[in-house]
Amino acid sequence: DAKTTQPNSMESNEEEPVHLPCNHSTISGTDYIHWYRQLPSQGPEYVIHGLTSNVNNRMASLAIAEDRKSSTLILHRATLRDAAVYYCLYTDKLIFGTGTRLQVFP
Amino acid sequence: GAVVSQHPSWVICKSGTSVKIECRSLDFQATTMFWYRQFPKQSLMLMATSNEGSKATYEQGVEKDKFLINHASLTLSTLTVTSAHPEDSSFYICSAITGGYYEQYFGPGTRLTVT
């Protein structure tokens, strides 16, 4: 199984940056790292993906460790709408772990 | 773009009946669609992978005769829960991809309650 390890929950205040870590020590050299988030009672939403280099898009940034055994999703300025469960995944078959529940306080 | 819809969004059925859930890619052709199940407070669990025009590949422990998947076109996949029982009550979510697995587009989910 493609296992990832994430903290169960994290908290942030609005407008502050949030760094969501993920360990994926068994990742292979060709596996992409994906991040999705899920709001209550909704399907997951794609956030970002990467292979080796750090990636940026309009939603977030993805910082990938040099050995690729861990990565960090960075929300530069958290908003209340960013409160969700964040999942990091890898391998072609997306196996969802338990994810990190992010709470954002006004 | 890249919108996936599911129908119905919620359904209540009696034990022993069958329920069909549709998953459509609205503005792209989906080479592969996935079906997930999610119980309350739990993560998503992949049930099966379906490719247009071929039989679905089921994950270990998922009964293929109970969860019938049909992927008749590049924009439509259906999941039929046959002879549903209360333990099948769950949130069913589909997703679709256009090529590689780099970006999955998820539907909004269907909440099934079996009474």
JSON list of C-alpha atoms in Angstrom, two decimals:
[
{"chain": "A", "resi": 1, "resn": "ASP", "atom": "CA", "xyz": [0.00, 0.00, 0.00]},
{"chain": "A", "resi": 2, "resn": "ALA", "atom": "CA", "xyz": [1.07, 3.56, -0.64]},
{"chain": "A", "resi": 3, "resn": "LYS", "atom": "CA", "xyz": [1.15, 4.93, 2.88]},
{"chain": "A", "resi": 4, "resn": "THR", "atom": "CA", "xyz": [1.43, 8.53, 3.87]},
{"chain": "A", "resi": 5, "resn": "THR", "atom": "CA", "xyz": [1.64, 10.06, 7.32]},
{"chain": "A", "resi": 6, "resn": "GLN", "atom": "CA", "xyz": [0.00, 13.35, 8.14]},
{"chain": "A", "resi": 7, "resn": "PRO", "atom": "CA", "xyz": [-0.91, 15.06, 11.42]},
{"chain": "A", "resi": 8, "resn": "ASN", "atom": "CA", "xyz": [-4.54, 14.48, 12.29]},
{"chain": "A", "resi": 9, "resn": "SER", "atom": "CA", "xyz": [-5.32, 18.15, 12.72]},
{"chain": "A", "resi": 10, "resn": "MET", "atom": "CA", "xyz": [-3.84, 21.60, 12.52]},
{"chain": "A", "resi": 11, "resn": "GLU", "atom": "CA", "xyz": [-5.05, 25.08, 13.35]},
{"chain": "A", "resi": 12, "resn": "SER", "atom": "CA", "xyz": [-4.40, 28.46, 11.85]},
{"chain": "A", "resi": 13, "resn": "ASN", "atom": "CA", "xyz": [-5.65, 31.99, 12.08]},
{"chain": "A", "resi": 14, "resn": "GLU", "atom": "CA", "xyz": [-6.98, 33.79, 9.05]},
{"chain": "A", "resi": 15, "resn": "GLU", "atom": "CA", "xyz": [-4.43, 35.56, 6.88]},
{"chain": "A", "resi": 16, "resn": "GLU", "atom": "CA", "xyz": [-1.58, 33.50, 8.33]},
{"chain": "A", "resi": 17, "resn": "PRO", "atom": "CA", "xyz": [0.49, 31.00, 6.32]},
{"chain": "A", "resi": 18, "resn": "VAL", "atom": "CA", "xyz": [-0.11, 27.31, 6.91]},
{"chain": "A", "resi": 19, "resn": "HIS", "atom": "CA", "xyz": [2.38, 24.53, 6.36]},
{"chain": "A", "resi": 20, "resn": "LEU", "atom": "CA", "xyz": [0.82, 21.08, 6.09]},
{"chain": "A", "resi": 21, "resn": "PRO", "atom": "CA", "xyz": [3.43, 18.30, 6.26]},
{"chain": "A", "resi": 22, "resn": "CYS", "atom": "CA", "xyz": [3.29, 14.83, 4.79]},
{"chain": "A", "resi": 23, "resn": "ASN", "atom": "CA", "xyz": [5.69, 11.92, 5.04]},
{"chain": "A", "resi": 24, "resn": "HIS", "atom": "CA", "xyz": [5.82, 9.41, 2.20]},
{"chain": "A", "resi": 25, "resn": "SER", "atom": "CA", "xyz": [8.97, 7.46, 2.91]},
{"chain": "A", "resi": 26, "resn": "THR", "atom": "CA", "xyz": [8.13, 4.56, 0.56]},
{"chain": "A", "resi": 27, "resn": "ILE", "atom": "CA", "xyz": [7.63, 6.70, -2.52]},
{"chain": "A", "resi": 28, "resn": "SER", "atom": "CA", "xyz": [9.36, 5.54, -5.69]},
{"chain": "A", "resi": 29, "resn": "GLY", "atom": "CA", "xyz": [11.30, 7.70, -8.09]},
{"chain": "A", "resi": 30, "resn": "THR", "atom": "CA", "xyz": [8.48, 7.96, -10.60]},
{"chain": "A", "resi": 31, "resn": "ASP", "atom": "CA", "xyz": [5.56, 8.57, -8.25]},
{"chain": "A", "resi": 32, "resn": "TYR", "atom": "CA", "xyz": [3.97, 11.96, -8.33]},
{"chain": "A", "resi": 33, "resn": "ILE", "atom": "CA", "xyz": [2.90, 13.59, -5.07]},
{"chain": "A", "resi": 34, "resn": "HIS", "atom": "CA", "xyz": [-0.69, 14.81, -5.09]},
{"chain": "A", "resi": 35, "resn": "TRP", "atom": "CA", "xyz": [-2.62, 16.96, -2.66]},
{"chain": "A", "resi": 36, "resn": "TYR", "atom": "CA", "xyz": [-6.38, 17.12, -2.49]},
{"chain": "A", "resi": 37, "resn": "ARG", "atom": "CA", "xyz": [-8.73, 18.72, 0.00]},
{"chain": "A", "resi": 38, "resn": "GLN", "atom": "CA", "xyz": [-12.25, 17.86, 0.99]},
{"chain": "A", "resi": 39, "resn": "LEU", "atom": "CA", "xyz": [-14.90, 20.09, 2.48]},
{"chain": "A", "resi": 40, "resn": "PRO", "atom": "CA", "xyz": [-17.69, 18.49, 4.54]},
{"chain": "A", "resi": 41, "resn": "SER", "atom": "CA", "xyz": [-20.16, 16.48, 2.47]},
{"chain": "A", "resi": 42, "resn": "GLN", "atom": "CA", "xyz": [-18.36, 17.25, -0.78]},
{"chain": "A", "resi": 43, "resn": "GLY", "atom": "CA", "xyz": [-16.06, 15.38, -3.12]},
{"chain": "A", "resi": 44, "resn": "PRO", "atom": "CA", "xyz": [-12.34, 16.07, -2.87]},
{"chain": "A", "resi": 45, "resn": "GLU", "atom": "CA", "xyz": [-10.87, 18.96, -4.79]},
{"chain": "A", "resi": 46, "resn": "TYR", "atom": "CA", "xyz": [-7.50, 18.88, -6.53]},
{"chain": "A", "resi": 47, "resn": "VAL", "atom": "CA", "xyz": [-4.98, 21.25, -4.99]},
{"chain": "A", "resi": 48, "resn": "ILE", "atom": "CA", "xyz": [-1.57, 20.60, -6.49]},
{"chain": "A", "resi": 49, "resn": "HIS", "atom": "CA", "xyz": [0.84, 17.91, -7.59]},
{"chain": "A", "resi": 50, "resn": "GLY", "atom": "CA", "xyz": [4.57, 17.61, -8.17]},
{"chain": "A", "resi": 51, "resn": "LEU", "atom": "CA", "xyz": [7.41, 15.21, -8.85]},
{"chain": "A", "resi": 52, "resn": "THR", "atom": "CA", "xyz": [10.71, 16.70, -7.71]},
{"chain": "A", "resi": 53, "resn": "SER", "atom": "CA", "xyz": [10.71, 20.45, -8.01]},
{"chain": "A", "resi": 54, "resn": "ASN", "atom": "CA", "xyz": [8.70, 22.81, -5.88]},
{"chain": "A", "resi": 55, "resn": "VAL", "atom": "CA", "xyz": [5.43, 23.81, -7.51]},
{"chain": "A", "resi": 56, "resn": "ASN", "atom": "CA", "xyz": [3.21, 26.85, -7.27]},
{"chain": "A", "resi": 57, "resn": "ASN", "atom": "CA", "xyz": [-0.33, 27.47, -8.43]},
{"chain": "A", "resi": 58, "resn": "ARG", "atom": "CA", "xyz": [-3.11, 29.86, -7.58]},
{"chain": "A", "resi": 59, "resn": "MET", "atom": "CA", "xyz": [-4.22, 27.76, -4.63]},
{"chain": "A", "resi": 60, "resn": "ALA", "atom": "CA", "xyz": [-1.02, 26.76, -2.93]},
{"chain": "A", "resi": 61, "resn": "SER", "atom": "CA", "xyz": [2.65, 25.87, -3.12]},
{"chain": "A", "resi": 62, "resn": "LEU", "atom": "CA", "xyz": [4.18, 22.44, -2.81]},
{"chain": "A", "resi": 63, "resn": "ALA", "atom": "CA", "xyz": [7.62, 22.04, -1.34]},
{"chain": "A", "resi": 64, "resn": "ILE", "atom": "CA", "xyz": [9.19, 18.63, -1.94]},
{"chain": "A", "resi": 65, "resn": "ALA", "atom": "CA", "xyz": [12.14, 17.42, 0.07]},
{"chain": "A", "resi": 66, "resn": "GLU", "atom": "CA", "xyz": [15.30, 16.60, -1.83]},
{"chain": "A", "resi": 67, "resn": "ASP", "atom": "CA", "xyz": [15.00, 12.89, -0.98]},
{"chain": "A", "resi": 68, "resn": "ARG", "atom": "CA", "xyz": [11.28, 13.05, -1.85]},
{"chain": "A", "resi": 69, "resn": "LYS", "atom": "CA", "xyz": [10.34, 11.26, 1.35]},
{"chain": "A", "resi": 70, "resn": "SER", "atom": "CA", "xyz": [8.31, 14.19, 2.54]},
{"chain": "A", "resi": 71, "resn": "SER", "atom": "CA", "xyz": [6.51, 17.22, 1.22]},
{"chain": "A", "resi": 72, "resn": "THR", "atom": "CA", "xyz": [4.78, 20.30, 2.57]},
{"chain": "A", "resi": 73, "resn": "LEU", "atom": "CA", "xyz": [1.69, 21.99, 1.26]},
{"chain": "A", "resi": 74, "resn": "ILE", "atom": "CA", "xyz": [1.84, 25.71, 1.85]},
{"chain": "A", "resi": 75, "resn": "LEU", "atom": "CA", "xyz": [-1.22, 27.92, 1.99]},
{"chain": "A", "resi": 76, "resn": "HIS", "atom": "CA", "xyz": [0.24, 31.39, 1.92]},
{"chain": "A", "resi": 77, "resn": "ARG", "atom": "CA", "xyz": [-2.69, 33.20, 3.54]},
{"chain": "A", "resi": 78, "resn": "ALA", "atom": "CA", "xyz": [-5.31, 30.97, 5.09]},
{"chain": "A", "resi": 79, "resn": "THR", "atom": "CA", "xyz": [-8.93, 31.94, 4.71]},
{"chain": "A", "resi": 80, "resn": "LEU", "atom": "CA", "xyz": [-12.02, 30.50, 6.37]},
{"chain": "A", "resi": 81, "resn": "ARG", "atom": "CA", "xyz": [-12.80, 28.75, 3.09]},
{"chain": "A", "resi": 82, "resn": "ASP", "atom": "CA", "xyz": [-9.56, 26.79, 3.41]},
{"chain": "A", "resi": 83, "resn": "ALA", "atom": "CA", "xyz": [-10.93, 24.85, 6.38]},
{"chain": "A", "resi": 84, "resn": "ALA", "atom": "CA", "xyz": [-11.04, 21.28, 5.09]},
{"chain": "A", "resi": 85, "resn": "VAL", "atom": "CA", "xyz": [-9.40, 17.89, 5.32]},
{"chain": "A", "resi": 86, "resn": "TYR", "atom": "CA", "xyz": [-6.18, 17.86, 3.30]},
{"chain": "A", "resi": 87, "resn": "TYR", "atom": "CA", "xyz": [-4.89, 14.63, 1.84]},
{"chain": "A", "resi": 88, "resn": "CYS", "atom": "CA", "xyz": [-1.48, 13.91, 0.38]},
{"chain": "A", "resi": 89, "resn": "LEU", "atom": "CA", "xyz": [-1.20, 10.90, -1.90]},
{"chain": "A", "resi": 90, "resn": "TYR", "atom": "CA", "xyz": [1.19, 9.27, -4.28]},
{"chain": "A", "resi": 91, "resn": "THR", "atom": "CA", "xyz": [1.33, 6.46, -6.86]},
{"chain": "A", "resi": 92, "resn": "ASP", "atom": "CA", "xyz": [-0.84, 6.05, -9.85]},
{"chain": "A", "resi": 93, "resn": "LYS", "atom": "CA", "xyz": [-3.58, 4.58, -7.72]},
{"chain": "A", "resi": 94, "resn": "LEU", "atom": "CA", "xyz": [-4.60, 7.30, -5.36]},
{"chain": "A", "resi": 95, "resn": "ILE", "atom": "CA", "xyz": [-4.86, 5.77, -1.91]},
{"chain": "A", "resi": 96, "resn": "PHE", "atom": "CA", "xyz": [-6.24, 8.25, 0.57]},
{"chain": "A", "resi": 97, "resn": "GLY", "atom": "CA", "xyz": [-4.80, 8.25, 4.06]},
{"chain": "A", "resi": 98, "resn": "THR", "atom": "CA", "xyz": [-6.47, 9.83, 7.05]},
{"chain": "A", "resi": 99, "resn": "GLY", "atom": "CA", "xyz": [-5.54, 13.37, 6.04]},
{"chain": "A", "resi": 100, "resn": "THR", "atom": "CA", "xyz": [-5.12, 16.54, 8.12]},
{"chain": "A", "resi": 101, "resn": "ARG", "atom": "CA", "xyz": [-8.15, 18.44, 9.29]},
{"chain": "A", "resi": 102, "resn": "LEU", "atom": "CA", "xyz": [-7.32, 22.13, 9.05]},
{"chain": "A", "resi": 103, "resn": "GLN", "atom": "CA", "xyz": [-9.23, 24.57, 11.20]},
{"chain": "A", "resi": 104, "resn": "VAL", "atom": "CA", "xyz": [-9.00, 28.26, 10.41]},
{"chain": "A", "resi": 105, "resn": "PHE", "atom": "CA", "xyz": [-10.01, 30.81, 13.01]},
{"chain": "A", "resi": 106, "resn": "PRO", "atom": "CA", "xyz": [-11.11, 34.37, 12.24]},
{"chain": "B", "resi": 1, "resn": "GLY", "atom": "CA", "xyz": [-13.79, 23.30, -16.98]},
{"chain": "B", "resi": 2, "resn": "ALA", "atom": "CA", "xyz": [-13.25, 19.74, -15.77]},
{"chain": "B", "resi": 3, "resn": "VAL", "atom": "CA", "xyz": [-16.58, 19.29, -14.05]},
{"chain": "B", "resi": 4, "resn": "VAL", "atom": "CA", "xyz": [-17.86, 15.95, -12.85]},
{"chain": "B", "resi": 5, "resn": "SER", "atom": "CA", "xyz": [-21.47, 15.53, -11.82]},
{"chain": "B", "resi": 6, "resn": "GLN", "atom": "CA", "xyz": [-23.21, 12.79, -9.89]},
{"chain": "B", "resi": 7, "resn": "HIS", "atom": "CA", "xyz": [-26.85, 11.88, -9.79]},
{"chain": "B", "resi": 8, "resn": "PRO", "atom": "CA", "xyz": [-28.62, 11.60, -7.50]},
{"chain": "B", "resi": 9, "resn": "SER", "atom": "CA", "xyz": [-26.97, 13.68, -4.80]},
{"chain": "B", "resi": 10, "resn": "TRP", "atom": "CA", "xyz": [-28.77, 11.67, -2.16]},
{"chain": "B", "resi": 11, "resn": "VAL", "atom": "CA", "xyz": [-31.03, 8.65, -2.15]},
{"chain": "B", "resi": 12, "resn": "ILE", "atom": "CA", "xyz": [-32.94, 6.65, 0.42]},
{"chain": "B", "resi": 13, "resn": "CYS", "atom": "CA", "xyz": [-33.92, 3.10, -0.43]},
{"chain": "B", "resi": 14, "resn": "LYS", "atom": "CA", "xyz": [-35.32, 0.09, 1.31]},
{"chain": "B", "resi": 15, "resn": "SER", "atom": "CA", "xyz": [-33.24, -2.92, 2.18]},
{"chain": "B", "resi": 16, "resn": "GLY", "atom": "CA", "xyz": [-33.14, -5.44, -0.66]},
{"chain": "B", "resi": 17, "resn": "THR", "atom": "CA", "xyz": [-33.63, -2.95, -3.47]},
{"chain": "B", "resi": 18, "resn": "SER", "atom": "CA", "xyz": [-31.06, -1.77, -6.01]},
{"chain": "B", "resi": 19, "resn": "VAL", "atom": "CA", "xyz": [-29.83, 1.76, -6.53]},
{"chain": "B", "resi": 20, "resn": "LYS", "atom": "CA", "xyz": [-28.04, 3.23, -9.55]},
{"chain": "B", "resi": 21, "resn": "ILE", "atom": "CA", "xyz": [-25.69, 6.18, -9.24]},
{"chain": "B", "resi": 22, "resn": "GLU", "atom": "CA", "xyz": [-24.53, 8.07, -12.33]},
{"chain": "B", "resi": 23, "resn": "CYS", "atom": "CA", "xyz": [-21.21, 9.83, -12.76]},
{"chain": "B", "resi": 24, "resn": "ARG", "atom": "CA", "xyz": [-20.75, 12.16, -15.73]},
{"chain": "B", "resi": 25, "resn": "SER", "atom": "CA", "xyz": [-17.82, 14.18, -16.97]},
{"chain": "B", "resi": 26, "resn": "LEU", "atom": "CA", "xyz": [-19.52, 17.29, -18.32]},
{"chain": "B", "resi": 27, "resn": "ASP", "atom": "CA", "xyz": [-16.87, 19.02, -20.35]},
{"chain": "B", "resi": 28, "resn": "PHE", "atom": "CA", "xyz": [-14.19, 16.44, -21.03]},
{"chain": "B", "resi": 29, "resn": "GLN", "atom": "CA", "xyz": [-13.82, 12.84, -22.05]},
{"chain": "B", "resi": 30, "resn": "ALA", "atom": "CA", "xyz": [-12.81, 10.61, -19.19]},
{"chain": "B", "resi": 31, "resn": "THR", "atom": "CA", "xyz": [-10.55, 7.74, -20.12]},
{"chain": "B", "resi": 32, "resn": "THR", "atom": "CA", "xyz": [-10.82, 6.34, -16.61]},
{"chain": "B", "resi": 33, "resn": "MET", "atom": "CA", "xyz": [-13.28, 6.78, -13.80]},
{"chain": "B", "resi": 34, "resn": "PHE", "atom": "CA", "xyz": [-12.89, 5.76, -10.19]},
{"chain": "B", "resi": 35, "resn": "TRP", "atom": "CA", "xyz": [-15.48, 4.94, -7.56]},
{"chain": "B", "resi": 36, "resn": "TYR", "atom": "CA", "xyz": [-14.85, 5.60, -3.89]},
{"chain": "B", "resi": 37, "resn": "ARG", "atom": "CA", "xyz": [-16.82, 5.00, -0.74]},
{"chain": "B", "resi": 38, "resn": "GLN", "atom": "CA", "xyz": [-16.53, 7.09, 2.40]},
{"chain": "B", "resi": 39, "resn": "PHE", "atom": "CA", "xyz": [-18.04, 6.29, 5.78]},
{"chain": "B", "resi": 40, "resn": "PRO", "atom": "CA", "xyz": [-18.62, 9.07, 8.34]},
{"chain": "B", "resi": 41, "resn": "LYS", "atom": "CA", "xyz": [-15.43, 10.49, 9.82]},
{"chain": "B", "resi": 42, "resn": "GLN", "atom": "CA", "xyz": [-13.34, 8.21, 7.64]},
{"chain": "B", "resi": 43, "resn": "SER", "atom": "CA", "xyz": [-11.18, 8.63, 4.60]},
{"chain": "B", "resi": 44, "resn": "LEU", "atom": "CA", "xyz": [-12.08, 7.70, 1.05]},
{"chain": "B", "resi": 45, "resn": "MET", "atom": "CA", "xyz": [-11.70, 4.08, 0.07]},
{"chain": "B", "resi": 46, "resn": "LEU", "atom": "CA", "xyz": [-11.18, 3.17, -3.56]},
{"chain": "B", "resi": 47, "resn": "MET", "atom": "CA", "xyz": [-13.74, 0.60, -4.67]},
{"chain": "B", "resi": 48, "resn": "ALA", "atom": "CA", "xyz": [-13.02, 0.16, -8.36]},
{"chain": "B", "resi": 49, "resn": "THR", "atom": "CA", "xyz": [-11.46, 1.57, -11.47]},
{"chain": "B", "resi": 50, "resn": "SER", "atom": "CA", "xyz": [-13.35, 1.60, -14.73]},
{"chain": "B", "resi": 51, "resn": "ASN", "atom": "CA", "xyz": [-12.17, 2.25, -18.25]},
{"chain": "B", "resi": 52, "resn": "GLU", "atom": "CA", "xyz": [-14.55, 3.00, -21.07]},
{"chain": "B", "resi": 53, "resn": "GLY", "atom": "CA", "xyz": [-15.64, -0.12, -22.89]},
{"chain": "B", "resi": 54, "resn": "SER", "atom": "CA", "xyz": [-13.98, -2.61, -20.57]},
{"chain": "B", "resi": 55, "resn": "LYS", "atom": "CA", "xyz": [-14.75, -4.37, -17.32]},
{"chain": "B", "resi": 56, "resn": "ALA", "atom": "CA", "xyz": [-14.08, -2.57, -14.09]},
{"chain": "B", "resi": 57, "resn": "THR", "atom": "CA", "xyz": [-11.20, -3.54, -11.86]},
{"chain": "B", "resi": 58, "resn": "TYR", "atom": "CA", "xyz": [-12.33, -3.99, -8.28]},
{"chain": "B", "resi": 59, "resn": "GLU", "atom": "CA", "xyz": [-10.22, -3.49, -5.18]},
{"chain": "B", "resi": 60, "resn": "GLN", "atom": "CA", "xyz": [-9.68, -6.37, -2.84]},
{"chain": "B", "resi": 61, "resn": "GLY", "atom": "CA", "xyz": [-12.67, -6.96, -0.61]},
{"chain": "B", "resi": 62, "resn": "VAL", "atom": "CA", "xyz": [-15.17, -5.20, -2.86]},
{"chain": "B", "resi": 63, "resn": "GLU", "atom": "CA", "xyz": [-17.88, -7.53, -4.16]},
{"chain": "B", "resi": 64, "resn": "LYS", "atom": "CA", "xyz": [-18.14, -7.13, -7.91]},
{"chain": "B", "resi": 65, "resn": "ASP", "atom": "CA", "xyz": [-21.56, -8.78, -8.02]},
{"chain": "B", "resi": 66, "resn": "LYS", "atom": "CA", "xyz": [-22.91, -6.37, -5.46]},
{"chain": "B", "resi": 67, "resn": "PHE", "atom": "CA", "xyz": [-21.40, -3.18, -6.86]},
{"chain": "B", "resi": 68, "resn": "LEU", "atom": "CA", "xyz": [-21.96, -3.28, -10.59]},
{"chain": "B", "resi": 69, "resn": "ILE", "atom": "CA", "xyz": [-20.01, -0.73, -12.58]},
{"chain": "B", "resi": 70, "resn": "ASN", "atom": "CA", "xyz": [-20.69, 0.15, -16.19]},
{"chain": "B", "resi": 71, "resn": "HIS", "atom": "CA", "xyz": [-18.58, 2.61, -18.18]},
{"chain": "B", "resi": 72, "resn": "ALA", "atom": "CA", "xyz": [-20.49, 2.72, -21.43]},
{"chain": "B", "resi": 73, "resn": "SER", "atom": "CA", "xyz": [-19.09, 5.96, -22.80]},
{"chain": "B", "resi": 74, "resn": "LEU", "atom": "CA", "xyz": [-16.25, 8.40, -22.27]},
{"chain": "B", "resi": 75, "resn": "THR", "atom": "CA", "xyz": [-18.52, 10.66, -20.27]},
{"chain": "B", "resi": 76, "resn": "LEU", "atom": "CA", "xyz": [-20.64, 8.29, -18.21]},
{"chain": "B", "resi": 77, "resn": "SER", "atom": "CA", "xyz": [-20.03, 5.63, -15.61]},
{"chain": "B", "resi": 78, "resn": "THR", "atom": "CA", "xyz": [-22.68, 4.08, -13.40]},
{"chain": "B", "resi": 79, "resn": "LEU", "atom": "CA", "xyz": [-22.49, 2.28, -10.08]},
{"chain": "B", "resi": 80, "resn": "THR", "atom": "CA", "xyz": [-25.38, 0.02, -9.16]},
{"chain": "B", "resi": 81, "resn": "VAL", "atom": "CA", "xyz": [-25.65, -1.17, -5.59]},
{"chain": "B", "resi": 82, "resn": "THR", "atom": "CA", "xyz": [-27.62, -4.38, -5.83]},
{"chain": "B", "resi": 83, "resn": "SER", "atom": "CA", "xyz": [-29.70, -5.80, -2.99]},
{"chain": "B", "resi": 84, "resn": "ALA", "atom": "CA", "xyz": [-28.68, -2.92, -0.77]},
{"chain": "B", "resi": 85, "resn": "HIS", "atom": "CA", "xyz": [-28.45, -3.39, 2.98]},
{"chain": "B", "resi": 86, "resn": "PRO", "atom": "CA", "xyz": [-28.12, -0.85, 5.79]},
{"chain": "B", "resi": 87, "resn": "GLU", "atom": "CA", "xyz": [-24.36, -1.48, 5.97]},
{"chain": "B", "resi": 88, "resn": "ASP", "atom": "CA", "xyz": [-24.10, -0.18, 2.38]},
{"chain": "B", "resi": 89, "resn": "SER", "atom": "CA", "xyz": [-25.21, 3.24, 3.60]},
{"chain": "B", "resi": 90, "resn": "SER", "atom": "CA", "xyz": [-22.33, 5.53, 2.78]},
{"chain": "B", "resi": 91, "resn": "PHE", "atom": "CA", "xyz": [-21.11, 8.49, 0.75]},
{"chain": "B", "resi": 92, "resn": "TYR", "atom": "CA", "xyz": [-20.22, 7.34, -2.76]},
{"chain": "B", "resi": 93, "resn": "ILE", "atom": "CA", "xyz": [-17.89, 9.54, -4.79]},
{"chain": "B", "resi": 94, "resn": "CYS", "atom": "CA", "xyz": [-16.70, 9.18, -8.35]},
{"chain": "B", "resi": 95, "resn": "SER", "atom": "CA", "xyz": [-13.75, 10.79, -10.03]},
{"chain": "B", "resi": 96, "resn": "ALA", "atom": "CA", "xyz": [-12.50, 11.02, -13.59]},
{"chain": "B", "resi": 97, "resn": "ILE", "atom": "CA", "xyz": [-9.23, 11.56, -15.36]},
{"chain": "B", "resi": 98, "resn": "THR", "atom": "CA", "xyz": [-8.40, 12.41, -18.93]},
{"chain": "B", "resi": 99, "resn": "GLY", "atom": "CA", "xyz": [-5.04, 10.75, -19.18]},
{"chain": "B", "resi": 100, "resn": "GLY", "atom": "CA", "xyz": [-2.41, 10.25, -16.51]},
{"chain": "B", "resi": 101, "resn": "TYR", "atom": "CA", "xyz": [-3.30, 10.06, -12.85]},
{"chain": "B", "resi": 102, "resn": "TYR", "atom": "CA", "xyz": [-1.89, 13.48, -12.16]},
{"chain": "B", "resi": 103, "resn": "GLU", "atom": "CA", "xyz": [-5.16, 15.25, -11.61]},
{"chain": "B", "resi": 104, "resn": "GLN", "atom": "CA", "xyz": [-8.42, 13.63, -10.65]},
{"chain": "B", "resi": 105, "resn": "TYR", "atom": "CA", "xyz": [-11.69, 15.51, -10.96]},
{"chain": "B", "resi": 106, "resn": "PHE", "atom": "CA", "xyz": [-14.16, 14.44, -8.32]},
{"chain": "B", "resi": 107, "resn": "GLY", "atom": "CA", "xyz": [-17.92, 14.49, -8.36]},
{"chain": "B", "resi": 108, "resn": "PRO", "atom": "CA", "xyz": [-19.89, 16.01, -5.48]},
{"chain": "B", "resi": 109, "resn": "GLY", "atom": "CA", "xyz": [-20.78, 12.62, -4.07]},
{"chain": "B", "resi": 110, "resn": "THR", "atom": "CA", "xyz": [-23.99, 10.67, -3.52]},
{"chain": "B", "resi": 111, "resn": "ARG", "atom": "CA", "xyz": [-25.23, 9.94, -0.03]},
{"chain": "B", "resi": 112, "resn": "LEU", "atom": "CA", "xyz": [-26.96, 6.56, 0.09]},
{"chain": "B", "resi": 113, "resn": "THR", "atom": "CA", "xyz": [-29.13, 5.62, 3.06]},
{"chain": "B", "resi": 114, "resn": "VAL", "atom": "CA", "xyz": [-30.57, 2.12, 3.18]},
{"chain": "B", "resi": 115, "resn": "THR", "atom": "CA", "xyz": [-33.43, 1.63, 5.62]}
]
